[in-house]
Short mmCIF file of C-alpha atoms and ligand atoms in Angstrom, two decimals:
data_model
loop_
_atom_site.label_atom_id
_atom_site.label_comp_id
_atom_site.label_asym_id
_atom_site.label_seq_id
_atom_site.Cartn_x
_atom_site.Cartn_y
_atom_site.Cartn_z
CA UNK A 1 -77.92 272.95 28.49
CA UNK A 2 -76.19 269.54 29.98
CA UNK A 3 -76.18 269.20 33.46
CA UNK A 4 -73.59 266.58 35.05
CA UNK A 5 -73.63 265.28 38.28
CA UNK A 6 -70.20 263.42 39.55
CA UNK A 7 -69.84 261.20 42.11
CA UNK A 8 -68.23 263.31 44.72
CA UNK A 9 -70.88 263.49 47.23
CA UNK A 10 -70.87 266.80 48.26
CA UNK A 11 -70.10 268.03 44.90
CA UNK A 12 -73.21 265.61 43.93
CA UNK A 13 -75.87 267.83 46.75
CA UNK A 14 -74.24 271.30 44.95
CA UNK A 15 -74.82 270.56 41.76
CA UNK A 16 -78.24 268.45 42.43
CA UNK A 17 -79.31 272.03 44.48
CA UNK A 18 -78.37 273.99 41.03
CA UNK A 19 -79.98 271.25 39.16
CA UNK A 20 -83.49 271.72 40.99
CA UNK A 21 -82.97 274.95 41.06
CA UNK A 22 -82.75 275.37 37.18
CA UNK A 23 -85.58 272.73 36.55
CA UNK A 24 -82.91 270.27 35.45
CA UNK A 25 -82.23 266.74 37.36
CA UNK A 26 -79.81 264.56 37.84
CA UNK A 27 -79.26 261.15 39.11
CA UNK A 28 -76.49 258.00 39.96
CA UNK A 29 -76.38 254.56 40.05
CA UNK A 30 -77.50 253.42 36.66
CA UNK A 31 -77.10 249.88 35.38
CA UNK A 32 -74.37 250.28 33.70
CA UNK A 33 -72.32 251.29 37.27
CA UNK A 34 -71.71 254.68 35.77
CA UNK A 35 -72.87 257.26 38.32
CA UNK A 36 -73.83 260.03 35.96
CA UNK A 37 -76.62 261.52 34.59
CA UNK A 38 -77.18 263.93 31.74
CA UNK A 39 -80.15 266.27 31.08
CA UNK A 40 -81.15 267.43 27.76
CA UNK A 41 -83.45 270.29 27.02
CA UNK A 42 -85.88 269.81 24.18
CA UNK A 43 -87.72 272.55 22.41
CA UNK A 44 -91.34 271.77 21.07
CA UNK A 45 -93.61 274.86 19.79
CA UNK A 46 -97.02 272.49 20.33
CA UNK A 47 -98.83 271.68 23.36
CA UNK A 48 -97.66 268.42 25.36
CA UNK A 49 -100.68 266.32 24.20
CA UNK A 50 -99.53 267.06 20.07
CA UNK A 51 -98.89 264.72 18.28
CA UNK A 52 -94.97 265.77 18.07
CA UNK A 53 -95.03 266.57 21.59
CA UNK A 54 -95.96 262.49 21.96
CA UNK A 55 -93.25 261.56 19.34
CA UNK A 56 -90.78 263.65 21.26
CA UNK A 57 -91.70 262.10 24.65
CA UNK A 58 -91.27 258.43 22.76
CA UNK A 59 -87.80 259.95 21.68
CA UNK A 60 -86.96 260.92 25.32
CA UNK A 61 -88.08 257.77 26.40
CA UNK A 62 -86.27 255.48 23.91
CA UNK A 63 -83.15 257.49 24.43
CA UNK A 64 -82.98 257.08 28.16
CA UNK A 65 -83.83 253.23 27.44
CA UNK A 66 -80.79 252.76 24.85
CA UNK A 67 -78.34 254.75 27.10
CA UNK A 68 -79.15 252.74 30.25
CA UNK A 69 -80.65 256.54 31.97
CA UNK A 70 -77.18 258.33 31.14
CA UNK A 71 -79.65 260.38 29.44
CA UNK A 72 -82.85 262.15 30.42
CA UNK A 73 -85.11 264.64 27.64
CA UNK A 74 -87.05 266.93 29.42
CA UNK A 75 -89.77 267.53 26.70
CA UNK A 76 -90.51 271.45 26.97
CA UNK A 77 -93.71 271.75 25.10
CA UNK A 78 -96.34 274.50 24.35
CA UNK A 79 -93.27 277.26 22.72
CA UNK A 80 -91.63 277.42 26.27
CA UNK A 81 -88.67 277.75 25.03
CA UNK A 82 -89.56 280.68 22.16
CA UNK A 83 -90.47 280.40 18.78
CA UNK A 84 -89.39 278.49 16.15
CA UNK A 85 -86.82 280.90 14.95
CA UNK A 86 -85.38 281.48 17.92
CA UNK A 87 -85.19 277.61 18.78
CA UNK A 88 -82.94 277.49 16.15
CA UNK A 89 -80.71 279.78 17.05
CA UNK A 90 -80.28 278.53 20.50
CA UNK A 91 -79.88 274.92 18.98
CA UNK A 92 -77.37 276.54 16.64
CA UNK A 93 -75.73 277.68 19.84
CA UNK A 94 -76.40 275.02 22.05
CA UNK A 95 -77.96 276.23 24.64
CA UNK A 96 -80.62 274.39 23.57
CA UNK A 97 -79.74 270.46 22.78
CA UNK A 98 -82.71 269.04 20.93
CA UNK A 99 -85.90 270.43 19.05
CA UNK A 100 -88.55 269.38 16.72
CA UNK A 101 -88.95 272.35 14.48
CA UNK A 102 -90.66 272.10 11.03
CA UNK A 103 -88.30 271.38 7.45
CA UNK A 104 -89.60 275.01 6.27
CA UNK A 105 -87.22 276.71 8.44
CA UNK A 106 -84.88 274.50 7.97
CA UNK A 107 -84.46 275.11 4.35
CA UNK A 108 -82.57 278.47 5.27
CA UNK A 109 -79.98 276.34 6.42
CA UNK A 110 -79.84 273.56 3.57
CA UNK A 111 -81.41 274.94 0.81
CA UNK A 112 -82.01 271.33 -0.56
CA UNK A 113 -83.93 270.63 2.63
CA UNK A 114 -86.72 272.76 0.89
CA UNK A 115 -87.10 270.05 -1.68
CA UNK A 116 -89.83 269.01 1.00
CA UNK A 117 -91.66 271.89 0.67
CA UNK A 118 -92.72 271.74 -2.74
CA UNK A 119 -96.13 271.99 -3.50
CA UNK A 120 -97.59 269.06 -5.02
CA UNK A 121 -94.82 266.68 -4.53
CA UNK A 122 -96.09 264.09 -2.60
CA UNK A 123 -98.38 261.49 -4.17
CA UNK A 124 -98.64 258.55 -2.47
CA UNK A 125 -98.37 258.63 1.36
CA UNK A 126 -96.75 255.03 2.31
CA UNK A 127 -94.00 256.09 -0.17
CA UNK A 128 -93.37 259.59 1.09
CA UNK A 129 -92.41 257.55 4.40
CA UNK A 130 -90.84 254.88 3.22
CA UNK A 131 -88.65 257.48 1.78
CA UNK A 132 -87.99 259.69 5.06
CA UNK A 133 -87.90 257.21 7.02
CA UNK A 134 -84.78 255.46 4.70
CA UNK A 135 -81.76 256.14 3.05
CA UNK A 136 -82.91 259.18 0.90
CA UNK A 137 -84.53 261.38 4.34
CA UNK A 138 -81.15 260.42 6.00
CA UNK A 139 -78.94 262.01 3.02
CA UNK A 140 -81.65 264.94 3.14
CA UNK A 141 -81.09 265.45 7.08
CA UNK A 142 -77.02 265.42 6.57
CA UNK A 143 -77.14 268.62 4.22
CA UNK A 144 -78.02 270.51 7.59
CA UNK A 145 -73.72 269.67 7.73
CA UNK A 146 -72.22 272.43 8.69
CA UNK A 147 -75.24 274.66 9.82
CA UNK A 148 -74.67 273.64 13.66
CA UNK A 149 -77.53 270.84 13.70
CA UNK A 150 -78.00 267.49 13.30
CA UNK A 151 -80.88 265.93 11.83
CA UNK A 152 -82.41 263.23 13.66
CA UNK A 153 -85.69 262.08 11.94
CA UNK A 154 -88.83 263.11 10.42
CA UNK A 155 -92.44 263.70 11.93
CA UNK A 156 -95.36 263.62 10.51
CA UNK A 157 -97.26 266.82 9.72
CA UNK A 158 -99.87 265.35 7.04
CA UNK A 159 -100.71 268.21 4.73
CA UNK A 160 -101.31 272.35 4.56
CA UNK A 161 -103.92 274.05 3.26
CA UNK A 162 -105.42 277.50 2.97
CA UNK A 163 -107.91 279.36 5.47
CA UNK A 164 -108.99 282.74 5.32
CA UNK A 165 -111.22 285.21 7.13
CA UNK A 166 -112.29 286.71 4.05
CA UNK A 167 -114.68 284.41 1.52
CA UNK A 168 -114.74 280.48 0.40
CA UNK A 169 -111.79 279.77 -1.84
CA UNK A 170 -112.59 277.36 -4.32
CA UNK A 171 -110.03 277.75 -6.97
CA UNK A 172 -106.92 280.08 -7.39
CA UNK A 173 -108.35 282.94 -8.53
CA UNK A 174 -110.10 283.12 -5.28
CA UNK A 175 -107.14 283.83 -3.42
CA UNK A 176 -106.20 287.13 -5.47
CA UNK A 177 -105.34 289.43 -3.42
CA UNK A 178 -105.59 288.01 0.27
CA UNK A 179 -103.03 288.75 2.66
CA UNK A 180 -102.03 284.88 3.63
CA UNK A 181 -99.38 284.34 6.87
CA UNK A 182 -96.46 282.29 5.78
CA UNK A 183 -93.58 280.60 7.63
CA UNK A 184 -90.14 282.79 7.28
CA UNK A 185 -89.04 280.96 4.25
CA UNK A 186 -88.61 282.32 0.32
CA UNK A 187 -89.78 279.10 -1.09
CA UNK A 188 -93.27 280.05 1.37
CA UNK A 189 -93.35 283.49 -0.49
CA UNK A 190 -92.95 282.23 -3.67
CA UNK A 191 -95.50 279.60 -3.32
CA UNK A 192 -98.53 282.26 -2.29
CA UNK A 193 -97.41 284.86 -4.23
CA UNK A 194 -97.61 282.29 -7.91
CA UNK A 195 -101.22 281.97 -6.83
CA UNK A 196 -101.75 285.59 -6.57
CA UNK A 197 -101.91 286.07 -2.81
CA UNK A 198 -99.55 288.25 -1.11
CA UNK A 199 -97.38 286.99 1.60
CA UNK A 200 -96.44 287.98 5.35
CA UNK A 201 -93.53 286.08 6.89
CA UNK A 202 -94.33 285.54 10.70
CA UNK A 203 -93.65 283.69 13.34
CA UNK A 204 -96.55 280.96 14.72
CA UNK A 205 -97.12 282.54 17.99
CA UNK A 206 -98.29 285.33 16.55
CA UNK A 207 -101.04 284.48 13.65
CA UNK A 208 -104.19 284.02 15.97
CA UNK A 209 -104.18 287.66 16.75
CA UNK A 210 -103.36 288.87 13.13
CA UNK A 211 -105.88 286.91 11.83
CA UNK A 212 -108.33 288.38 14.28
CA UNK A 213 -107.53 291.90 14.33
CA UNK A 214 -106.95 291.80 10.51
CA UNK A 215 -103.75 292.74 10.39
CA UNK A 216 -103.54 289.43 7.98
CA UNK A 217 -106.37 287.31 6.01
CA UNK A 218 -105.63 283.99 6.36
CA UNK A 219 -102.83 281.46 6.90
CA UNK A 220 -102.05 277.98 5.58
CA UNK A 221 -101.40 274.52 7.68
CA UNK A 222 -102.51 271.29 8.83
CA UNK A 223 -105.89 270.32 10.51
CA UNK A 224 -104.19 269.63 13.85
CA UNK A 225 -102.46 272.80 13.78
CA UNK A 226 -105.44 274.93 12.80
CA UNK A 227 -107.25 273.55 15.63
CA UNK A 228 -104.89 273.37 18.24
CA UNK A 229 -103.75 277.19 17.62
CA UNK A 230 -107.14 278.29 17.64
CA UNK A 231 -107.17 279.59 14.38
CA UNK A 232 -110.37 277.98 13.43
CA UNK A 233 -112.44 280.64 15.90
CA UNK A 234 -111.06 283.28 13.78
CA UNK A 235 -110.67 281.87 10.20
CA UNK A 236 -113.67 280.40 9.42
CA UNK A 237 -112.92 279.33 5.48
CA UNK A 238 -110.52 276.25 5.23
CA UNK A 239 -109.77 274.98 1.80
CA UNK A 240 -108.47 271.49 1.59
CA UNK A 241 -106.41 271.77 -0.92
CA UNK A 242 -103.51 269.80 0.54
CA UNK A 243 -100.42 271.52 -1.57
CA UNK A 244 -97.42 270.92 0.76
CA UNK A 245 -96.86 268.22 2.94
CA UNK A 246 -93.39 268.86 3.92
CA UNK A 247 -92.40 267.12 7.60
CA UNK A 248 -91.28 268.14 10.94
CA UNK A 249 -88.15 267.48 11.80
CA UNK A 250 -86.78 266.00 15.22
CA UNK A 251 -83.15 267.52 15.28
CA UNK A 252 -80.51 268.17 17.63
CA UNK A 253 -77.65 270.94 18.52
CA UNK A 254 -73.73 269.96 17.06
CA UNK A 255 -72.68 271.21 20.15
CA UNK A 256 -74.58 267.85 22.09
CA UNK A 257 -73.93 265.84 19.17
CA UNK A 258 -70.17 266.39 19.26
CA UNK A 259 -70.09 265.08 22.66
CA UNK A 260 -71.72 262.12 22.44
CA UNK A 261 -69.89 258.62 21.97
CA UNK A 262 -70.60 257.18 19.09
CA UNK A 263 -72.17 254.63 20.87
CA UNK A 264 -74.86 256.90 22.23
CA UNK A 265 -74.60 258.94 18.92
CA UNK A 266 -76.21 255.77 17.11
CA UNK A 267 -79.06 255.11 20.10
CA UNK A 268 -80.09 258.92 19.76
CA UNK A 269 -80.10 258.05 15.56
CA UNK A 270 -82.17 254.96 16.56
CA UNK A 271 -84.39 256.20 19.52
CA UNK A 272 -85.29 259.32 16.73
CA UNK A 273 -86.33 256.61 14.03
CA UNK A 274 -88.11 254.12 16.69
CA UNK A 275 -90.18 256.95 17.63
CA UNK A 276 -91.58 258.15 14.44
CA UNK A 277 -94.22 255.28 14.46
CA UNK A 278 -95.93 256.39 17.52
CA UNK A 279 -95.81 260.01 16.69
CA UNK A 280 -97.65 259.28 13.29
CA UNK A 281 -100.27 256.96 14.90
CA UNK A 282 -100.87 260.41 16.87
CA UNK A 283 -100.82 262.09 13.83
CA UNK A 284 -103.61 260.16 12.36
CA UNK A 285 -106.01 260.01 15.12
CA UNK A 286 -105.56 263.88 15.70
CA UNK A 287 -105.89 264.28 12.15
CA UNK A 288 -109.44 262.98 11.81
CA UNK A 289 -110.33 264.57 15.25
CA UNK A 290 -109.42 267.95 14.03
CA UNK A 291 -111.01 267.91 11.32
CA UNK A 292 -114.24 266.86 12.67
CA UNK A 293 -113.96 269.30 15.79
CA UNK A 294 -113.49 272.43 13.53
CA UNK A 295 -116.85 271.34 11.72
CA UNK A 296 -118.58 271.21 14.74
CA UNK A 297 -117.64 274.43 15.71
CA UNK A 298 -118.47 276.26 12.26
CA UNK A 299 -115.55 275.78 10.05
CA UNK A 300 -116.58 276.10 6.67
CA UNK A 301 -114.68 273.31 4.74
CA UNK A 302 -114.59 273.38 1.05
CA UNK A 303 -113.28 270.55 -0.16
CA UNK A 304 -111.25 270.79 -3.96
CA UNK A 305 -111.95 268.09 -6.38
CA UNK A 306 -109.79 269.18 -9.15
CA UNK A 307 -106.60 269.56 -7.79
CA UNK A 308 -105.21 269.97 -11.15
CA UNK A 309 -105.93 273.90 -11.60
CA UNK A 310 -103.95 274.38 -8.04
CA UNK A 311 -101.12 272.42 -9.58
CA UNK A 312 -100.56 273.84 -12.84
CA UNK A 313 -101.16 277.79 -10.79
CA UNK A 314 -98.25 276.88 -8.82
CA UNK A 315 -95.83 275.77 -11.78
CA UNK A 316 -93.68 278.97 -11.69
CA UNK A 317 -92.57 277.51 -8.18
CA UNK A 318 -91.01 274.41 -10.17
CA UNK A 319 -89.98 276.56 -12.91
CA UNK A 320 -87.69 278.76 -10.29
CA UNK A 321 -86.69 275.41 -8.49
CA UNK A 322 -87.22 272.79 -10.53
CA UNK A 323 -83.48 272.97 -11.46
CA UNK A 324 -82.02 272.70 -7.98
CA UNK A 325 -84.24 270.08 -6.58
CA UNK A 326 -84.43 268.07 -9.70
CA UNK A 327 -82.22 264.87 -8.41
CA UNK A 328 -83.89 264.98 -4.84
CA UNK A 329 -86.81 265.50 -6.83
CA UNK A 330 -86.25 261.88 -8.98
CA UNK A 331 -84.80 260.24 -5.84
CA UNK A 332 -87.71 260.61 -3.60
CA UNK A 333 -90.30 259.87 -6.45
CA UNK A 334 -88.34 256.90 -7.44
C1 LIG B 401 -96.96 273.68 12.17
C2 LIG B 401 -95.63 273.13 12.62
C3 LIG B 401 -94.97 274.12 13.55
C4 LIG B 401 -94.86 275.48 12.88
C5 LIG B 401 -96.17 275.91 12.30
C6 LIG B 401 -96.08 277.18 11.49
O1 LIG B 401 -97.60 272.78 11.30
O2 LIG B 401 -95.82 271.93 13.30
O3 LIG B 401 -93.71 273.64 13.94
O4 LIG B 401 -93.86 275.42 11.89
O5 LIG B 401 -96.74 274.90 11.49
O6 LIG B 401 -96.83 277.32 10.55
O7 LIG B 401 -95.26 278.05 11.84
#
């Protein structure tokens, strides 16, 4: 929610009371002689030392940079402000401005935004970013038109993969019948249930405890994330199988967007872009430090060396979409 302080002065001490008062600031006398501050609220599920929680502090800073401190992020990490779902319909409403949210959600909104989360698409990593991070991610983030938010930029989020409670999963068959976690998205479903798993939508907050009382088997998602959720200490079979490496996405409310100059429309555009670098530097390191910290404490990694038999089990996925996604498909392979 925005927060403006004018210059009246003892309009300024109300409002900067309210301000504290609702953990928002404000401030006067920036460079550009203007006297007024803004606050922005913005919405990230991971804990503050994630590597989106880092790209979204770059963002925060780069924005305040560009707009000469008319504009402060507060960076409200760790799921403070709900779960993904409900992020998104706050940003829908505008009560919250910004977010970083992952694309599978998003691809309620624009279903061509679920092009990302194909399984298998990605082949070569410099050219998934180059991608993103150019004209074809930019005509991907503007088919959010018309949903109430405004796509920014894309994060890094490497690659998911399986984990279970249950057994080693070396090849498809092995997940028959497994009850896997998935996020709420139809594409998810489909995706598990081609390789003969059976699917529970659910929100994040809420798989550690369903994988450990049972209530599900197993999940699917990055090494970072596994770790830092704690799923590891409950899910002890991790199968890198890498079949979706769909982004996250850095995003914020129309509501903000439609009153920003364009001006500061194209700083938040650039701040966004500037600040993917850092968060996938982040990525990386956190990525290989993961990975190494689950083995330590007993993850059982098996590692796939035919990916082919995980590709070809998950062809009825690009038989149902293959159709729809075919041009962004061809663009972003190009
Ligand atoms: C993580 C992603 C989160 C959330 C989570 C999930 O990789 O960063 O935003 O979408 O996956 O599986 O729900």
């Amino acid at each position: 929610m925005k927060k403006k302080a004018v210059t009246l002065v003892s309009v300024m001490i109300f409002v900067a009371i309210v301000l504290a008062a609702c953990g928002g600031s404000s401030g006067a006398g920036n460079s550009d002689g203007s006297t007024e501050t803004t606050t922005l609220r913005l919405a990230e599920n991971h804990p503050d030392d994630y590597p989106t929680a880092i790209g979204d502090k770059e963002f925060a800073r780069l924005v305040e940079e560009k707009t000469d401190g008319r504009y402060v992020i507060e960076v409200y990490a760790g799921g403070q402000l709900g779960e993904e779902s409900e992020v998104l319909e706050q940003a829908q409403l505008g009560t919250i401005d910004l977010a970083r949210v992952n694309s599978i959600p998003l691809a309620q909104f624009s279903q061509d935004i679920g092009v990302l989360s194909m399984p298998y698409l990605f082949e070569d990593e410099d050219k998934k970013w180059e991608k993103l991070n150019g004209e074809v991610g930019q005509d991907l983030l503007a088919t959010l038109d018309g949903s109430n938010l405004v796509g920014l930029a894309f994060y890094d989020s490497g690659e998911r993969s399986f984990y279970n409670t249950k057994r080693p999963v070396e090849n498809p068959e092995d997940m028959a019948g497994l009850k896997i976690r998935v996020q709420n998205s139809e594409l998810a479903i489909d995706i598990v249930e081609a390789l003969g798993a059976s699917a529970t939508p659910m929100e994040y907050g809420e798989v550690y405890s369903a994988l450990q009382t049972g209530v599900i088997d197993g999940a699917e998602n990055n090494f970072p994330s596994y770790y830092t959720s704690n799923h590891y200490n409950v899910s002890q079979y991790f199968t890198v199988n890498g079949y979706q490496g769909n982004p996250e996405v850095l995003l914020a409310s129309e509501s903000l967007w439609n009153d920003l100059s364009d001006e500061d429309k194209e700083a938040f555009r650039e701040a966004a872009l500037e600040s993917v670098e850092v968060q996938r530097e982040a990525w990386a390191e956190l990525t290989e430090e993961s990975r190494e910290a689950v083995l330590e404490a007993g993850s059982e990694l098996v590692e796939v060396d035919d990916i082919s038999e995980w590709r070809d089990a998950v062809q009825p996925v690009y038989d149902k979409y293959g159709d729809q996604f075919g041009d962004w498909i061809d663009r972003l392979a190009e």
